């Protein structure tokens, strides 16, 4: 599906946003919480880049894969997750920042009457607290989180749940994310997917993302959606291969 097709064949009434790596840069806090956890457990720390590549599948997956990387696969994962969540809760929102032009994008979409929601594999408590601390919770009709009991991304169920919250059909929604997880979830749900190039994507480059369009910022996405920016003759991001 091309970006041009999205404009011609559908009216975007709602936007579903990924959180970590798309809306908010959370990597410094996650890396610090993981480093503190591993230090407490007597384990080596991971470089920041390695931690960023682990973001996106939820807390347990992040901790479990991090333990494997430092050569401690036999470590009690439940105990490590508990300590990570303890440390993360303590620093949440102290270093995390909205990505550049993200706030402007949210304001533009809100002003245009576009409904918005967040879909993330992050636990609900952390998600809500982070949005509150960054002062952007009010922009969203709601959010769907990783511990809501819904099949997580890359399944499409969370996106469908977000559309129910926003009161729109999935065919009128656009997903904006930063990873293959987001692309696969959008394809499974049946909605268009745009990606930003600055996210985590599990350490892979943005050129690997089989999205409908690549947008430099959320503000650019908002300008395209609201018609303030010409989409151009060939805006699509083709599937690799």
Coordinates of N, CA and C in Angstrom, one line a residue:
X1 N 0.8 -1.2 0.0 CA 0.0 0.0 0.0 C 0.9 1.2 0.0
X2 N 0.6 2.2 -0.8 CA 1.4 3.4 -0.9 C 0.8 4.5 0.0
X3 N 1.6 5.5 0.3 CA 1.1 6.6 1.1 C 0.1 7.3 0.3
X4 N 0.2 7.4 -1.1 CA -0.7 8.1 -1.9 C -2.1 7.4 -1.8
X5 N -2.1 6.1 -1.9 CA -3.3 5.3 -1.8 C -4.0 5.6 -0.5
X6 N -3.2 5.8 0.6 CA -3.9 6.1 1.9 C -4.7 7.4 1.8
X7 N -4.1 8.4 1.2 CA -4.8 9.7 1.1 C -6.0 9.6 0.2
X8 N -6.0 8.8 -0.9 CA -7.0 8.8 -1.8 C -8.2 7.9 -1.3
X9 N -7.8 6.7 -0.8 CA -8.9 5.7 -0.5 C -9.4 5.8 0.9
X10 N -8.8 6.6 1.8 CA -9.4 6.6 3.1 C -9.3 8.0 3.7
X11 N -10.2 8.3 4.6 CA -10.1 9.5 5.4 C -9.6 9.1 6.8
X12 N -8.5 9.7 7.2 CA -7.9 9.4 8.5 C -8.7 10.2 9.5
X13 N -9.4 9.5 10.4 CA -10.2 10.0 11.5 C -9.5 9.9 12.8
X14 N -8.6 8.9 12.9 CA -8.0 8.6 14.1 C -6.5 8.2 13.9
X15 N -5.7 8.5 14.9 CA -4.3 8.1 14.9 C -3.9 7.3 16.1
X16 N -3.3 6.1 15.9 CA -2.8 5.2 17.0 C -1.3 5.4 17.0
X17 N -0.8 5.8 18.2 CA 0.6 6.1 18.3 C 1.3 5.0 19.2
X18 N 2.4 4.5 18.8 CA 3.3 3.7 19.6 C 3.9 4.7 20.6
X19 N 4.4 4.2 21.7 CA 4.9 5.1 22.8 C 6.5 5.1 22.7
X20 N 7.1 4.1 23.2 CA 8.6 4.1 23.2 C 9.2 4.1 21.8
X21 N 10.0 5.1 21.5 CA 10.7 5.1 20.2 C 9.9 5.9 19.2
X22 N 8.6 6.2 19.4 CA 7.8 7.0 18.5 C 7.4 8.3 19.0
X23 N 6.8 8.3 20.2 CA 6.3 9.5 20.9 C 7.4 9.9 21.9
X24 N 7.9 9.0 22.6 CA 8.8 9.3 23.8 C 10.1 8.6 23.7
X25 N 11.2 9.3 23.9 CA 12.5 8.7 24.1 C 12.7 8.2 25.5
X26 N 12.5 7.0 25.7 CA 12.5 6.4 27.1 C 13.8 5.6 27.3
X27 N 14.7 5.6 26.4 CA 15.8 4.6 26.5 C 16.8 4.9 27.6
X28 N 17.0 6.2 28.0 CA 17.9 6.5 29.1 C 17.4 6.0 30.4
X29 N 16.1 6.1 30.6 CA 15.5 5.6 31.9 C 15.5 4.1 32.0
X30 N 15.2 3.5 30.8 CA 15.2 2.0 30.8 C 16.6 1.5 31.0
X31 N 17.5 2.1 30.3 CA 18.9 1.6 30.5 C 19.4 1.8 31.9
X32 N 19.0 2.9 32.6 CA 19.5 3.2 33.9 C 18.8 2.1 34.9
X33 N 17.5 1.9 34.7 CA 16.8 0.9 35.6 C 17.4 -0.5 35.4
X34 N 17.7 -0.8 34.2 CA 18.3 -2.2 33.9 C 19.7 -2.2 34.5
X35 N 20.5 -1.2 34.3 CA 21.9 -1.2 34.9 C 21.9 -1.3 36.4
X36 N 20.9 -0.6 37.0 CA 20.8 -0.6 38.5 C 20.4 -2.0 38.9
X37 N 19.5 -2.6 38.2 CA 19.0 -4.0 38.5 C 20.2 -5.0 38.4
X38 N 20.9 -4.9 37.3 CA 22.0 -5.9 37.1 C 23.1 -5.7 38.1
X39 N 23.4 -4.4 38.4 CA 24.4 -4.2 39.5 C 24.0 -4.8 40.8
X40 N 22.7 -4.7 41.1 CA 22.2 -5.2 42.4 C 22.3 -6.8 42.4
X41 N 22.2 -7.4 41.2 CA 22.3 -8.8 41.0 C 23.7 -9.3 40.8
X42 N 24.6 -8.4 40.8 CA 26.0 -8.8 40.5 C 26.3 -9.1 39.1
X43 N 25.6 -8.5 38.2 CA 25.8 -8.8 36.8 C 26.4 -7.6 36.0
X44 N 27.0 -7.9 34.9 CA 27.5 -6.9 34.0 C 26.4 -6.0 33.4
X45 N 26.8 -4.8 33.1 CA 25.8 -3.9 32.5 C 25.9 -4.0 31.0
X46 N 24.8 -3.6 30.3 CA 24.8 -3.6 28.9 C 25.0 -2.2 28.3
X47 N 25.6 -2.1 27.2 CA 25.8 -0.8 26.5 C 24.4 -0.2 26.1
X48 N 24.3 1.1 26.1 CA 23.0 1.8 25.8 C 22.4 1.3 24.5
X49 N 23.2 1.1 23.5 CA 22.7 0.6 22.2 C 22.1 -0.7 22.3
X50 N 22.7 -1.6 23.1 CA 22.1 -2.9 23.2 C 20.7 -2.9 23.9
X51 N 20.6 -2.0 24.9 CA 19.3 -1.8 25.6 C 18.3 -1.3 24.7
X52 N 18.6 -0.3 23.9 CA 17.6 0.2 22.9 C 17.1 -0.8 22.0
X53 N 18.0 -1.8 21.6 CA 17.6 -2.8 20.7 C 16.6 -3.8 21.3
X54 N 16.5 -3.8 22.7 CA 15.6 -4.7 23.4 C 14.3 -4.1 23.7
X55 N 14.1 -2.8 23.4 CA 12.8 -2.1 23.7 C 11.8 -2.4 22.7
X56 N 10.6 -2.6 23.2 CA 9.4 -2.8 22.3 C 8.5 -4.0 22.5
X57 N 9.0 -5.0 23.2 CA 8.3 -6.2 23.4 C 7.7 -6.4 24.8
X58 N 7.9 -5.4 25.6 CA 7.4 -5.4 27.0 C 8.6 -5.7 28.0
X59 N 8.2 -5.5 29.3 CA 9.3 -5.5 30.3 C 9.9 -6.9 30.4
X60 N 9.1 -7.9 30.6 CA 9.6 -9.2 30.8 C 10.6 -9.7 29.7
X61 N 10.1 -9.4 28.4 CA 11.0 -9.8 27.3 C 12.3 -9.0 27.3
X62 N 12.2 -7.8 27.7 CA 13.5 -6.9 27.7 C 14.4 -7.5 28.7
X63 N 13.9 -7.8 30.0 CA 14.8 -8.3 31.0 C 15.3 -9.7 30.7
X64 N 14.5 -10.5 30.2 CA 14.9 -11.9 29.8 C 16.0 -11.9 28.8
X65 N 15.8 -11.1 27.7 CA 16.8 -11.1 26.7 C 18.1 -10.4 27.1
X66 N 18.0 -9.4 28.0 CA 19.1 -8.8 28.6 C 20.0 -9.7 29.4
X67 N 19.3 -10.6 30.2 CA 20.0 -11.6 31.0 C 20.8 -12.5 30.1
X68 N 20.2 -12.9 29.0 CA 20.9 -13.8 28.0 C 22.1 -13.1 27.5
X69 N 22.0 -11.8 27.2 CA 23.1 -11.1 26.6 C 24.3 -11.0 27.6
X70 N 24.0 -10.9 28.9 CA 25.1 -10.8 29.8 C 25.6 -12.2 30.4
X71 N 25.0 -13.2 29.7 CA 25.5 -14.6 30.1 C 24.9 -15.1 31.4
X72 N 23.7 -14.7 31.7 CA 23.0 -15.1 32.9 C 21.6 -15.7 32.6
X73 N 21.5 -16.6 31.7 CA 20.1 -17.1 31.3 C 19.5 -17.9 32.5
X74 N 20.2 -18.3 33.4 CA 19.7 -19.1 34.5 C 19.2 -18.3 35.7
X75 N 19.4 -17.0 35.6 CA 18.9 -16.0 36.6 C 17.4 -16.1 36.7
X76 N 16.9 -15.9 37.9 CA 15.5 -15.9 38.2 C 14.9 -14.7 37.5
X77 N 14.2 -14.9 36.4 CA 13.6 -13.8 35.6 C 12.6 -13.0 36.4
X78 N 11.7 -13.7 37.1 CA 10.6 -13.0 37.8 C 11.3 -12.1 38.9
X79 N 12.3 -12.5 39.5 CA 12.9 -11.6 40.5 C 13.6 -10.4 39.8
X80 N 14.2 -10.7 38.7 CA 14.9 -9.6 38.0 C 13.9 -8.6 37.4
X81 N 12.7 -9.1 37.0 CA 11.7 -8.2 36.5 C 11.1 -7.3 37.6
X82 N 11.0 -8.0 38.8 CA 10.4 -7.2 40.0 C 11.4 -6.1 40.3
X83 N 12.7 -6.4 40.3 CA 13.7 -5.3 40.7 C 13.8 -4.3 39.6
X84 N 13.7 -4.7 38.4 CA 13.7 -3.7 37.3 C 12.5 -2.7 37.4
X85 N 11.3 -3.3 37.6 CA 10.1 -2.4 37.7 C 10.2 -1.5 39.0
X86 N 10.8 -2.0 40.0 CA 11.0 -1.2 41.2 C 11.9 0.0 40.9
X87 N 13.0 -0.2 40.2 CA 13.9 0.9 39.9 C 13.3 1.8 38.8
X88 N 12.6 1.2 37.8 CA 12.1 2.0 36.8 C 11.0 2.9 37.3
X89 N 10.1 2.4 38.2 CA 9.1 3.3 38.8 C 9.6 4.5 39.5
X90 N 10.8 4.3 40.1 CA 11.4 5.3 40.9 C 11.9 6.5 40.0
X91 N 12.4 6.2 38.8 CA 12.9 7.2 37.9 C 12.1 7.6 36.8
X92 N 10.9 7.0 36.6 CA 10.0 7.2 35.5 C 9.7 8.6 35.3
X93 N 9.9 9.1 34.1 CA 9.6 10.5 33.8 C 10.6 11.6 34.2
X94 N 11.7 11.1 34.7 CA 12.8 12.1 35.1 C 13.7 12.4 34.0
X95 N 13.9 11.4 33.1 CA 14.8 11.6 32.0 C 14.1 11.5 30.6
X96 N 13.0 10.8 30.6 CA 12.3 10.6 29.3 C 11.8 11.9 28.8
X97 N 11.9 12.0 27.4 CA 11.5 13.3 26.8 C 10.7 12.9 25.5
X98 N 9.7 13.8 25.2 CA 9.1 13.7 23.9 C 10.1 13.9 22.8
X99 N 10.0 13.2 21.7 CA 10.9 13.4 20.6 C 10.6 14.7 20.0
X100 N 11.6 15.3 19.3 CA 11.5 16.6 18.7 C 10.3 16.7 17.8
X101 N 9.5 17.7 17.9 CA 8.3 18.1 17.1 C 7.1 17.1 17.4
X102 N 7.3 16.3 18.4 CA 6.1 15.4 18.8 C 5.0 16.2 19.4
X103 N 5.3 17.1 20.3 CA 4.2 17.9 20.9 C 3.5 18.7 19.9
X104 N 4.3 19.3 19.0 CA 3.6 20.1 17.9 C 2.7 19.2 17.1
X105 N 3.1 18.0 16.8 CA 2.2 17.1 16.1 C 1.0 16.7 16.8
X106 N 1.1 16.5 18.1 CA -0.1 16.2 18.9 C -1.1 17.4 18.9
X107 N -0.5 18.6 19.1 CA -1.4 19.8 19.1 C -2.1 20.0 17.8
X108 N -1.4 19.7 16.7 CA -2.0 19.9 15.4 C -3.1 18.9 15.1
X109 N -2.9 17.7 15.5 CA -3.9 16.6 15.3 C -5.1 16.9 16.2
X110 N -4.9 17.3 17.4 CA -6.0 17.6 18.3 C -6.8 18.8 17.8
X111 N -6.1 19.8 17.3 CA -6.8 21.0 16.8 C -7.7 20.7 15.6
X112 N -7.2 19.6 14.8 CA -8.0 19.2 13.6 C -9.1 18.2 13.9
X113 N -9.3 17.9 15.2 CA -10.3 17.0 15.6 C -10.0 15.5 15.3
X114 N -8.7 15.2 15.1 CA -8.3 13.8 14.9 C -8.2 13.1 16.3
X115 N -8.9 12.0 16.4 CA -8.9 11.2 17.7 C -7.5 10.5 17.8
X116 N -7.0 10.4 19.0 CA -5.7 9.8 19.2 C -5.7 8.8 20.4
X117 N -4.9 7.8 20.2 CA -4.7 6.8 21.3 C -3.3 6.3 21.3
X118 N -2.9 5.7 22.4 CA -1.5 5.1 22.5 C -1.7 3.6 22.6
X119 N -0.9 2.9 21.8 CA -0.9 1.4 22.0 C 0.6 1.0 22.2
X120 N 0.8 0.3 23.4 CA 2.1 0.0 23.8 C 2.2 -1.3 24.5
X121 N 3.3 -2.0 24.4 CA 3.5 -3.3 25.1 C 3.9 -3.0 26.6
X122 N 4.1 -1.7 26.9 CA 4.5 -1.3 28.2 C 3.4 -1.5 29.2
X123 N 3.6 -1.8 30.5 CA 2.5 -2.0 31.4 C 1.7 -0.7 31.6
X124 N 0.5 -0.8 32.0 CA -0.4 0.3 32.1 C 0.0 1.4 33.1
X125 N 0.5 0.9 34.2 CA 0.9 1.9 35.3 C 2.0 2.8 34.8
X126 N 3.0 2.2 34.1 CA 4.1 3.0 33.6 C 3.7 3.9 32.5
X127 N 2.8 3.4 31.6 CA 2.3 4.2 30.5 C 1.6 5.4 30.9
X128 N 0.6 5.2 31.8 CA -0.2 6.4 32.3 C 0.6 7.4 33.0
X129 N 1.5 6.9 33.9 CA 2.4 7.8 34.7 C 3.3 8.6 33.8
X130 N 3.8 8.0 32.8 CA 4.7 8.6 31.9 C 4.0 9.7 31.1
X131 N 2.8 9.4 30.5 CA 2.0 10.4 29.8 C 1.7 11.6 30.7
X132 N 1.3 11.3 31.9 CA 1.0 12.3 32.9 C 2.2 13.2 33.2
X133 N 3.3 12.6 33.4 CA 4.5 13.4 33.8 C 5.0 14.3 32.6
X134 N 4.7 13.8 31.4 CA 5.1 14.6 30.2 C 4.1 15.6 29.8
X135 N 2.9 15.5 30.5 CA 1.9 16.5 30.2 C 1.1 16.3 29.0
X136 N 1.0 15.1 28.5 CA 0.3 14.9 27.2 C -0.9 13.9 27.3
X137 N -1.2 13.4 28.5 CA -2.3 12.4 28.6 C -3.6 12.9 28.1
X138 N -3.9 14.2 28.2 CA -5.2 14.8 27.8 C -5.4 14.8 26.3
X139 N -4.3 14.6 25.5 CA -4.5 14.5 24.1 C -5.2 13.3 23.6
X140 N -5.1 12.2 24.5 CA -5.6 10.9 24.0 C -6.9 10.5 24.6
X141 N -7.7 9.8 23.7 CA -9.0 9.3 24.1 C -8.8 8.1 25.1
X142 N -7.6 7.5 25.0 CA -7.3 6.4 25.9 C -6.0 5.7 25.4
X143 N -5.7 4.6 26.1 CA -4.5 3.9 25.6 C -4.7 2.4 26.0
X144 N -4.0 1.6 25.2 CA -4.1 0.1 25.4 C -2.6 -0.3 25.8
X145 N -2.5 -1.0 26.9 CA -1.2 -1.3 27.4 C -0.9 -2.8 27.5
X146 N 0.3 -3.1 27.7 CA 0.8 -4.5 27.6 C 0.2 -5.5 28.6
X147 N -0.3 -5.0 29.7 CA -0.9 -5.9 30.7 C -2.4 -5.8 30.8
X148 N -3.0 -5.3 29.7 CA -4.5 -5.2 29.7 C -5.2 -6.5 29.4
X149 N -4.4 -7.6 29.2 CA -5.0 -8.9 28.9 C -5.4 -9.1 27.4
X150 N -4.9 -8.2 26.6 CA -5.1 -8.3 25.1 C -3.9 -8.8 24.4
X151 N -4.0 -9.6 23.4 CA -2.8 -10.1 22.7 C -2.0 -8.9 22.3
X152 N -0.7 -8.9 22.6 CA 0.1 -7.7 22.4 C 0.7 -7.7 20.9
X153 N 1.1 -6.5 20.6 CA 1.8 -6.3 19.3 C 2.9 -7.4 19.2
X154 N 3.1 -8.0 18.1 CA 2.7 -7.7 16.7 C 1.3 -8.2 16.4
X155 N 0.5 -8.8 17.3 CA -0.9 -9.1 17.0 C -1.6 -7.8 16.8
X156 N -2.7 -7.8 16.1 CA -3.5 -6.6 15.8 C -4.5 -6.2 16.8
X157 N -4.7 -7.1 17.8 CA -5.8 -6.9 18.7 C -5.8 -5.6 19.5
X158 N -4.6 -5.1 19.9 CA -4.5 -3.9 20.6 C -4.9 -2.7 19.8
X159 N -4.6 -2.7 18.5 CA -5.1 -1.6 17.6 C -6.6 -1.6 17.5
X160 N -7.2 -2.8 17.4 CA -8.6 -2.9 17.3 C -9.3 -2.4 18.6
X161 N -8.7 -2.7 19.7 CA -9.2 -2.2 21.0 C -9.1 -0.7 21.0
X162 N -8.0 -0.1 20.5 CA -7.8 1.3 20.5 C -8.9 2.0 19.7
X163 N -9.2 1.4 18.6 CA -10.3 2.0 17.7 C -11.6 1.9 18.4
X164 N -11.9 0.9 19.2 CA -13.1 0.8 19.9 C -13.2 2.0 21.0
X165 N -12.0 2.2 21.6 CA -12.0 3.3 22.6 C -12.2 4.7 21.9
X166 N -11.7 4.8 20.7 CA -11.9 6.1 20.0 C -13.2 6.2 19.2
X167 N -13.9 5.1 19.1 CA -15.2 5.1 18.4 C -15.1 5.2 16.9
X168 N -14.0 4.6 16.3 CA -13.8 4.6 14.9 C -13.6 3.2 14.4
X169 N -13.8 3.0 13.1 CA -13.4 1.7 12.5 C -12.0 1.7 12.2
X170 N -11.4 0.5 12.2 CA -10.0 0.3 11.9 C -9.6 0.9 10.5
X171 N -10.5 0.8 9.6 CA -10.3 1.3 8.2 C -10.1 2.8 8.2
X172 N -10.5 3.6 9.2 CA -10.3 5.0 9.3 C -9.2 5.4 10.2
X173 N -8.4 4.4 10.7 CA -7.3 4.7 11.6 C -5.9 4.6 10.9
X174 N -5.0 5.3 11.4 CA -3.6 5.2 10.9 C -2.7 4.9 12.1
X175 N -1.9 4.0 12.0 CA -0.9 3.7 13.0 C 0.4 4.4 12.7
X176 N 1.0 5.0 13.7 CA 2.4 5.6 13.6 C 3.3 4.9 14.6
X177 N 4.4 4.3 14.1 CA 5.3 3.6 14.9 C 6.7 3.7 14.5
X178 N 7.6 2.9 15.1 CA 9.0 3.0 14.8 C 9.7 1.6 14.5
X179 N 8.8 0.5 14.6 CA 9.4 -0.8 14.5 C 8.7 -1.8 13.7
X180 N 9.3 -2.9 13.4 CA 8.7 -3.9 12.6 C 7.5 -4.5 13.4
X181 N 7.6 -4.5 14.7 CA 6.5 -4.9 15.6 C 5.2 -4.1 15.3
X182 N 5.4 -2.8 15.1 CA 4.3 -1.9 14.8 C 3.7 -2.1 13.4
X183 N 4.6 -2.3 12.5 CA 4.2 -2.6 11.1 C 3.4 -3.9 11.0
X184 N 3.9 -4.9 11.7 CA 3.1 -6.2 11.7 C 1.8 -6.1 12.4
X185 N 1.7 -5.3 13.5 CA 0.5 -5.2 14.2 C -0.5 -4.4 13.3
X186 N -0.1 -3.4 12.6 CA -1.0 -2.7 11.7 C -1.5 -3.5 10.6
X187 N -0.6 -4.3 10.0 CA -1.0 -5.2 8.9 C -2.1 -6.2 9.4
X188 N -1.8 -6.8 10.7 CA -2.7 -7.8 11.2 C -4.1 -7.1 11.5
X189 N -4.1 -5.9 12.0 CA -5.3 -5.2 12.3 C -6.1 -4.7 11.1
X190 N -5.3 -4.4 10.0 CA -5.9 -3.9 8.8 C -6.0 -2.4 8.6
X191 N -5.0 -1.8 9.2 CA -4.9 -0.3 9.0 C -3.6 0.1 8.4
X192 N -3.5 1.3 7.9 CA -2.3 1.9 7.3 C -1.3 2.1 8.4
X193 N 0.0 2.1 8.0 CA 1.1 2.3 9.0 C 2.1 3.2 8.4
X194 N 2.4 4.3 9.1 CA 3.5 5.2 8.8 C 4.6 5.0 9.9
X195 N 5.8 5.2 9.6 CA 6.9 5.0 10.6 C 7.8 6.3 10.7
X196 N 8.4 6.5 11.8 CA 9.4 7.5 12.0 C 10.8 6.8 12.0
X197 N 11.8 7.5 11.5 CA 13.1 6.9 11.3 C 14.0 6.9 12.5
X198 N 13.6 7.6 13.6 CA 14.5 7.8 14.7 C 14.3 6.9 15.9
X199 N 13.4 5.9 15.7 CA 13.1 5.0 16.9 C 14.1 3.9 17.1
X200 N 13.7 2.9 17.8 CA 14.6 1.8 18.2 C 14.6 0.6 17.3
X201 N 13.5 0.1 16.9 CA 13.3 -0.9 15.9 C 14.3 -2.1 16.2
X202 N 14.5 -2.4 17.4 CA 15.3 -3.6 17.8 C 16.7 -3.6 17.2
X203 N 17.2 -2.4 17.0 CA 18.6 -2.2 16.5 C 18.7 -2.3 14.9
X204 N 17.6 -2.4 14.2 CA 17.6 -2.4 12.8 C 17.4 -1.0 12.2
X205 N 17.9 -0.8 11.0 CA 17.7 0.5 10.4 C 16.3 0.8 9.9
X206 N 15.9 2.0 9.8 CA 14.5 2.4 9.4 C 14.2 1.9 8.0
X207 N 15.3 1.7 7.2 CA 15.1 1.3 5.8 C 14.5 -0.1 5.7
X208 N 14.5 -0.9 6.8 CA 14.0 -2.2 6.8 C 12.5 -2.3 7.0
X209 N 11.9 -1.2 7.4 CA 10.5 -1.1 7.8 C 9.6 -1.1 6.5
X210 N 8.7 -2.1 6.4 CA 7.8 -2.2 5.3 C 6.5 -1.4 5.5
X211 N 6.7 -0.1 5.8 CA 5.6 0.7 6.1 C 5.0 1.4 4.8
X212 N 3.9 2.1 5.0 CA 3.3 2.8 3.8 C 4.0 4.1 3.6
X213 N 4.5 4.7 4.6 CA 5.2 6.0 4.4 C 6.2 6.2 5.6
X214 N 7.3 6.9 5.3 CA 8.2 7.3 6.4 C 8.0 8.8 6.6
X215 N 7.8 9.2 7.8 CA 7.7 10.6 8.2 C 8.8 11.0 9.1
X216 N 9.4 12.2 8.9 CA 10.5 12.6 9.7 C 10.2 12.8 11.1
X217 N 9.0 13.4 11.4 CA 8.5 13.7 12.7 C 7.0 13.5 12.8
X218 N 6.5 13.6 14.0 CA 5.0 13.5 14.2 C 4.4 14.8 13.7
X219 N 5.1 15.9 13.8 CA 4.6 17.1 13.2 C 4.4 17.0 11.7
X220 N 5.3 16.4 11.0 CA 5.2 16.2 9.6 C 4.0 15.3 9.3
X221 N 3.8 14.2 10.1 CA 2.6 13.3 9.9 C 1.4 14.1 10.1
X222 N 1.3 15.0 11.1 CA 0.1 15.8 11.3 C -0.2 16.7 10.1
X223 N 0.9 17.3 9.6 CA 0.7 18.2 8.5 C 0.2 17.5 7.2
X224 N 0.6 16.3 7.0 CA 0.1 15.4 5.9 C -1.3 15.0 6.1
X225 N -1.6 14.6 7.4 CA -3.0 14.2 7.7 C -4.0 15.3 7.5
X226 N -3.6 16.5 8.0 CA -4.5 17.7 8.0 C -4.5 18.4 6.7
X227 N -3.7 18.0 5.7 CA -3.6 18.6 4.4 C -2.8 19.9 4.3
X228 N -2.0 20.2 5.4 CA -1.1 21.3 5.3 C 0.2 21.1 4.6
X229 N 0.4 19.8 4.2 CA 1.6 19.5 3.5 C 1.3 18.6 2.3
X230 N 1.8 18.9 1.2 CA 1.5 18.1 0.0 C 2.2 16.8 0.1
X231 N 1.4 15.7 -0.1 CA 2.1 14.4 0.1 C 3.1 14.1 -1.0
X232 N 3.1 14.8 -2.1 CA 4.0 14.5 -3.2 C 3.6 13.4 -4.1
X233 N 4.3 13.2 -5.2 CA 3.9 12.2 -6.2 C 4.3 10.8 -5.8
X234 N 5.3 10.6 -5.0 CA 5.8 9.2 -4.7 C 6.2 9.1 -3.2
X235 N 5.3 9.1 -2.3 CA 5.6 9.2 -0.9 C 5.8 7.8 -0.2
X236 N 5.6 6.7 -0.9 CA 5.6 5.5 -0.3 C 6.9 4.9 0.2
X237 N 6.8 4.1 1.2 CA 8.0 3.3 1.7 C 7.7 1.9 1.3
X238 N 8.3 1.3 0.2 CA 8.0 0.0 -0.2 C 8.5 -1.1 0.7
X239 N 7.9 -2.2 0.6 CA 8.5 -3.4 1.4 C 9.8 -3.8 0.8
X240 N 10.8 -4.1 1.7 CA 12.1 -4.5 1.2 C 12.0 -5.8 0.4
X241 N 12.8 -5.9 -0.6 CA 12.9 -7.1 -1.4 C 11.9 -7.0 -2.6

